[in-house]
PDB file of C-alpha atoms in Angstrom:
ATOM      1  CA  MET A  23       0.138   0.256   0.118  1.00 58.00           C
ATOM      2  CA  LYS A  24       1.511   3.096  -0.881  1.00 65.00           C
ATOM      3  CA  LYS A  25       0.598   6.757   0.758  1.00 69.00           C
ATOM      4  CA  SER A  26       1.442   9.783  -0.090  1.00 68.00           C
ATOM      5  CA  VAL A  27       3.353  11.938   2.064  1.00 67.00           C
ATOM      6  CA  PRO A  28       3.900  15.993   2.261  1.00 68.00           C
ATOM      7  CA  VAL A  29       7.950  16.845   2.354  1.00 67.00           C
ATOM      8  CA  ILE A  30       9.073  20.699   3.145  1.00 67.00           C
ATOM      9  CA  ASN A  31      12.228  20.196   1.437  1.00 65.00           C
ATOM     10  CA  LEU A  32      15.223  22.705   3.468  1.00 64.00           C
ATOM     11  CA  LYS A  33      18.259  23.575   0.242  1.00 65.00           C
ATOM     12  CA  VAL A  34      21.423  23.363   1.919  1.00 63.00           C
ATOM     13  CA  ASN A  35      23.127  25.204  -0.701  1.00 68.00           C
ATOM     14  CA  SER A  36      23.194  27.620  -3.093  1.00 70.00           C
ATOM     15  CA  PHE A  37      22.543  25.211  -6.485  1.00 75.00           C
ATOM     16  CA  PRO A  38      19.215  26.366  -8.202  1.00 77.00           C
ATOM     17  CA  VAL A  39      16.736  22.902  -7.557  1.00 75.00           C
ATOM     18  CA  THR A  40      13.408  22.760  -9.639  1.00 79.00           C
ATOM     19  CA  LEU A  41      10.540  20.011  -8.141  1.00 76.00           C
ATOM     20  CA  LYS A  42       7.591  19.460  -9.885  1.00 81.00           C
ATOM     21  CA  ARG A  43       3.994  18.568  -8.369  1.00 79.00           C
ATOM     22  CA  ASP A  44       4.185  14.863  -7.439  1.00 77.00           C
ATOM     23  CA  THR A  45       7.876  14.168  -8.029  1.00 78.00           C
ATOM     24  CA  VAL A  46       8.642  11.181  -6.053  1.00 78.00           C
ATOM     25  CA  ILE A  47      12.052  12.431  -4.104  1.00 76.00           C
ATOM     26  CA  ALA A  48      12.353   9.426  -1.615  1.00 74.00           C
ATOM     27  CA  GLU A  49      10.582   6.188  -0.659  1.00 73.00           C
ATOM     28  CA  SER A  50      10.769   5.329   3.059  1.00 71.00           C
ATOM     29  CA  ARG A  51      10.449   1.571   4.400  1.00 70.00           C
ATOM     30  CA  LEU A  52       9.903  -0.482   7.741  1.00 66.00           C
ATOM     31  CA  VAL A  53      13.053  -1.299   9.707  1.00 64.00           C
ATOM     32  CA  CYS A  54      11.796  -2.107  12.828  1.00 60.00           C
ATOM     33  CA  ALA A  55       8.494  -4.199  12.729  1.00 57.00           C
ATOM     34  CA  GLY A  56       7.967  -6.764  15.238  1.00 56.00           C
ATOM     35  CA  ILE A  57      10.399  -5.524  18.161  1.00 55.00           C
ATOM     36  CA  GLY A  58       8.133  -4.161  20.522  1.00 55.00           C
ATOM     37  CA  THR A  59       8.116  -1.768  23.572  1.00 54.00           C
ATOM     38  CA  VAL A  60       9.937  -1.186  26.823  1.00 48.00           C
ATOM     39  CA  THR A  61       6.746  -0.342  29.250  1.00 46.00           C
ATOM     40  CA  SER A  62       8.712   0.507  32.378  1.00 40.00           C
ATOM     41  CA  PRO A  63      12.914   0.377  32.869  1.00 40.00           C
ATOM     42  CA  ALA A  64      12.200  -3.467  34.525  1.00 36.00           C
ATOM     43  CA  SER A  65      11.263  -4.365  31.602  1.00 38.00           C
ATOM     44  CA  SER A  66      13.581  -7.360  30.072  1.00 41.00           C
ATOM     45  CA  SER A  67      16.342  -6.089  27.479  1.00 39.00           C
ATOM     46  CA  ARG A  68      14.777  -8.723  24.933  1.00 40.00           C
ATOM     47  CA  ASN A  69      12.234  -7.504  22.241  1.00 48.00           C
ATOM     48  CA  LYS A  70      14.236  -3.857  22.210  1.00 61.00           C
ATOM     49  CA  CYS A  71      16.497  -2.751  19.316  1.00 64.00           C
ATOM     50  CA  PRO A  72      19.613  -0.441  21.171  1.00 67.00           C
ATOM     51  CA  GLN A  73      19.824   3.110  19.982  1.00 75.00           C
ATOM     52  CA  GLN A  74      23.410   3.204  19.095  1.00 74.00           C
ATOM     53  CA  LEU A  75      22.985  -0.707  16.853  1.00 73.00           C
ATOM     54  CA  LEU A  76      19.466   0.797  14.824  1.00 71.00           C
ATOM     55  CA  ASP A  77      21.429   3.984  14.200  1.00 74.00           C
ATOM     56  CA  LEU A  78      24.482   2.056  12.581  1.00 72.00           C
ATOM     57  CA  LEU A  79      21.096  -0.039  11.291  1.00 73.00           C
ATOM     58  CA  THR A  80      19.754   2.432   9.889  1.00 74.00           C
ATOM     59  CA  LEU A  81      22.499   4.011   7.873  1.00 74.00           C
ATOM     60  CA  SER A  82      23.647   0.540   5.950  1.00 70.00           C
ATOM     61  CA  TYR A  83      19.754  -1.473   5.492  1.00 71.00           C
ATOM     62  CA  ARG A  84      19.552   0.263   1.768  1.00 73.00           C
ATOM     63  CA  ASP A  85      20.963  -2.827   0.103  1.00 77.00           C
ATOM     64  CA  LEU A  86      19.090  -5.028   2.617  1.00 79.00           C
ATOM     65  CA  ASP A  87      15.527  -6.051   1.532  1.00 81.00           C
ATOM     66  CA  ASN A  88      12.462  -6.749   4.494  1.00 81.00           C
ATOM     67  CA  GLN A  89      13.190 -10.220   5.531  1.00 85.00           C
ATOM     68  CA  GLN A  90      16.660  -9.173   5.108  1.00 85.00           C
ATOM     69  CA  THR A  91      15.972  -6.479   7.442  1.00 81.00           C
ATOM     70  CA  ILE A  92      14.082  -7.793   9.900  1.00 83.00           C
ATOM     71  CA  THR A  93      16.565 -10.620  10.119  1.00 86.00           C
ATOM     72  CA  VAL A  94      18.897  -8.841  11.458  1.00 82.00           C
ATOM     73  CA  ILE A  95      16.685  -7.039  13.918  1.00 78.00           C
ATOM     74  CA  GLN A  96      16.550  -9.974  15.274  1.00 82.00           C
ATOM     75  CA  LEU A  97      20.311 -11.043  15.640  1.00 83.00           C
ATOM     76  CA  ILE A  98      20.230  -7.311  17.513  1.00 79.00           C
ATOM     77  CA  GLU A  99      18.268  -7.961  20.055  1.00 78.00           C
ATOM     78  CA  GLU A 100      19.392 -11.046  20.363  1.00 82.00           C
ATOM     79  CA  TYR A 101      22.835 -10.632  20.573  1.00 80.00           C
ATOM     80  CA  HIS A 102      22.584  -6.590  21.781  1.00 75.00           C
ATOM     81  CA  ASP A 103      24.868  -7.231  24.876  1.00 74.00           C
ATOM     82  CA  VAL A 104      28.117  -8.777  22.797  1.00 75.00           C
ATOM     83  CA  LEU A 105      27.471  -5.684  20.759  1.00 74.00           C
ATOM     84  CA  ALA A 106      29.920  -3.069  20.945  1.00 70.00           C
ATOM     85  CA  THR A 107      27.745   0.484  20.601  1.00 67.00           C
ATOM     86  CA  ASP A 108      30.257   2.754  20.776  1.00 66.00           C
ATOM     87  CA  ASP A 109      33.763   4.049  20.509  1.00 61.00           C
ATOM     88  CA  ASP A 110      34.328   3.850  24.069  1.00 60.00           C
ATOM     89  CA  MET A 111      33.525   0.718  24.290  1.00 63.00           C
ATOM     90  CA  PRO A 112      35.647  -1.373  21.572  1.00 66.00           C
ATOM     91  CA  GLY A 113      34.635  -5.619  21.523  1.00 63.00           C
ATOM     92  CA  LYS A 114      37.114  -7.560  23.292  1.00 65.00           C
ATOM     93  CA  THR A 115      38.229 -11.134  23.875  1.00 68.00           C
ATOM     94  CA  GLY A 116      40.374 -13.082  26.568  1.00 72.00           C
ATOM     95  CA  ILE A 117      40.341 -16.308  23.907  1.00 77.00           C
ATOM     96  CA  VAL A 118      42.611 -15.803  21.419  1.00 79.00           C
ATOM     97  CA  HIS A 119      45.779 -14.835  21.819  1.00 80.00           C
ATOM     98  CA  HIS A 120      48.344 -14.403  18.949  1.00 79.00           C
ATOM     99  CA  LYS A 121      52.490 -13.922  18.266  1.00 82.00           C
ATOM    100  CA  ILE A 122      54.717 -12.880  15.521  1.00 81.00           C
ATOM    101  CA  ILE A 123      57.351 -15.768  14.477  1.00 84.00           C
ATOM    102  CA  THR A 124      59.609 -13.113  12.989  1.00 83.00           C
ATOM    103  CA  GLY A 125      62.852 -16.211  13.374  1.00 84.00           C
ATOM    104  CA  ASP A 126      66.513 -15.124  12.557  1.00 85.00           C
ATOM    105  CA  SER A 127      65.248 -12.379  10.573  1.00 82.00           C
ATOM    106  CA  GLN A 128      66.719  -9.006  10.333  1.00 80.00           C
ATOM    107  CA  SER A 129      64.622  -6.047  11.201  1.00 77.00           C
ATOM    108  CA  ILE A 130      64.534  -2.692   8.122  1.00 79.00           C
ATOM    109  CA  ARG A 131      66.175  -0.041   9.490  1.00 79.00           C
ATOM    110  CA  GLN A 132      63.613   1.995   7.920  1.00 80.00           C
ATOM    111  CA  HIS A 133      62.540   5.903   9.567  1.00 81.00           C
ATOM    112  CA  PRO A 134      58.824   5.599  10.260  1.00 78.00           C
ATOM    113  CA  ARG A 135      56.536   8.047   7.400  1.00 84.00           C
ATOM    114  CA  ARG A 136      54.805  10.889   9.312  1.00 86.00           C
ATOM    115  CA  PRO A 137      50.833  11.287   7.612  1.00 89.00           C
ATOM    116  CA  PRO A 138      50.284  13.994   5.624  1.00 92.00           C
ATOM    117  CA  LEU A 139      49.723  17.352   7.424  1.00 92.00           C
ATOM    118  CA  ALA A 140      46.567  17.386   6.947  1.00 92.00           C
ATOM    119  CA  GLU A 141      46.217  14.203   8.961  1.00 93.00           C
ATOM    120  CA  ARG A 142      48.354  14.116  11.718  1.00 93.00           C
ATOM    121  CA  GLU A 143      45.577  15.903  13.843  1.00 93.00           C
ATOM    122  CA  GLU A 144      43.359  13.524  13.578  1.00 93.00           C
ATOM    123  CA  ALA A 145      45.918   9.867  13.370  1.00 92.00           C
ATOM    124  CA  GLU A 146      47.045  11.385  16.885  1.00 92.00           C
ATOM    125  CA  LYS A 147      43.883  11.944  18.274  1.00 92.00           C
ATOM    126  CA  ILE A 148      42.992   8.048  17.152  1.00 90.00           C
ATOM    127  CA  ILE A 149      46.196   6.933  18.646  1.00 89.00           C
ATOM    128  CA  THR A 150      46.070   8.431  22.207  1.00 90.00           C
ATOM    129  CA  ASP A 151      42.237   6.994  21.993  1.00 87.00           C
ATOM    130  CA  LYS A 152      43.167   3.781  21.068  1.00 85.00           C
ATOM    131  CA  GLU A 153      46.281   3.858  23.778  1.00 87.00           C
ATOM    132  CA  ARG A 154      43.459   4.819  26.261  1.00 85.00           C
ATOM    133  CA  GLN A 155      41.542   1.965  25.908  1.00 80.00           C
ATOM    134  CA  GLY A 156      43.985  -0.339  26.076  1.00 79.00           C
ATOM    135  CA  ILE A 157      43.487  -1.929  22.579  1.00 79.00           C
ATOM    136  CA  THR A 158      47.039  -0.452  22.060  1.00 82.00           C
ATOM    137  CA  GLU A 159      50.108  -0.044  23.468  1.00 82.00           C
ATOM    138  CA  PRO A 160      54.180   2.084  22.842  1.00 81.00           C
ATOM    139  CA  SER A 161      56.386   0.212  21.061  1.00 78.00           C
ATOM    140  CA  SER A 162      59.854  -0.069  22.342  1.00 76.00           C
ATOM    141  CA  SER A 163      60.266  -3.221  19.608  1.00 71.00           C
ATOM    142  CA  HIS A 164      63.693  -1.907  17.366  1.00 66.00           C
ATOM    143  CA  TRP A 165      60.679  -4.314  14.630  1.00 61.00           C
TER     144      TRP A 165
END
């Protein structure tokens, strides 16, 4: 069932745009069908999508059909407690450990390459955030 919805269009640039009457400018689709509602804070965390994950879903659902979208929502509902919902809470596991075996190889003597000037501030911010979160640590290796 298709219905028309009047839309107020906000122009965000100075380029002229002409829209003719009854022009389709967008399509909408149901994202969270059958999710249910939470009526009190004491309700179970099941039957709801965490808002941060729903925000990510709405950015990426364009390539999914309705059944795939519903399946993804059900997965988010079921596993929302193990999914990282923001940058300050990265997913971690203590199950997997790894070593990089270099054998008798010599380290290659190269000077570190700095990022381009325009990207340095962002790179430093990312490195600082990852160190603060315990994901990375400063290296003192000759590698």
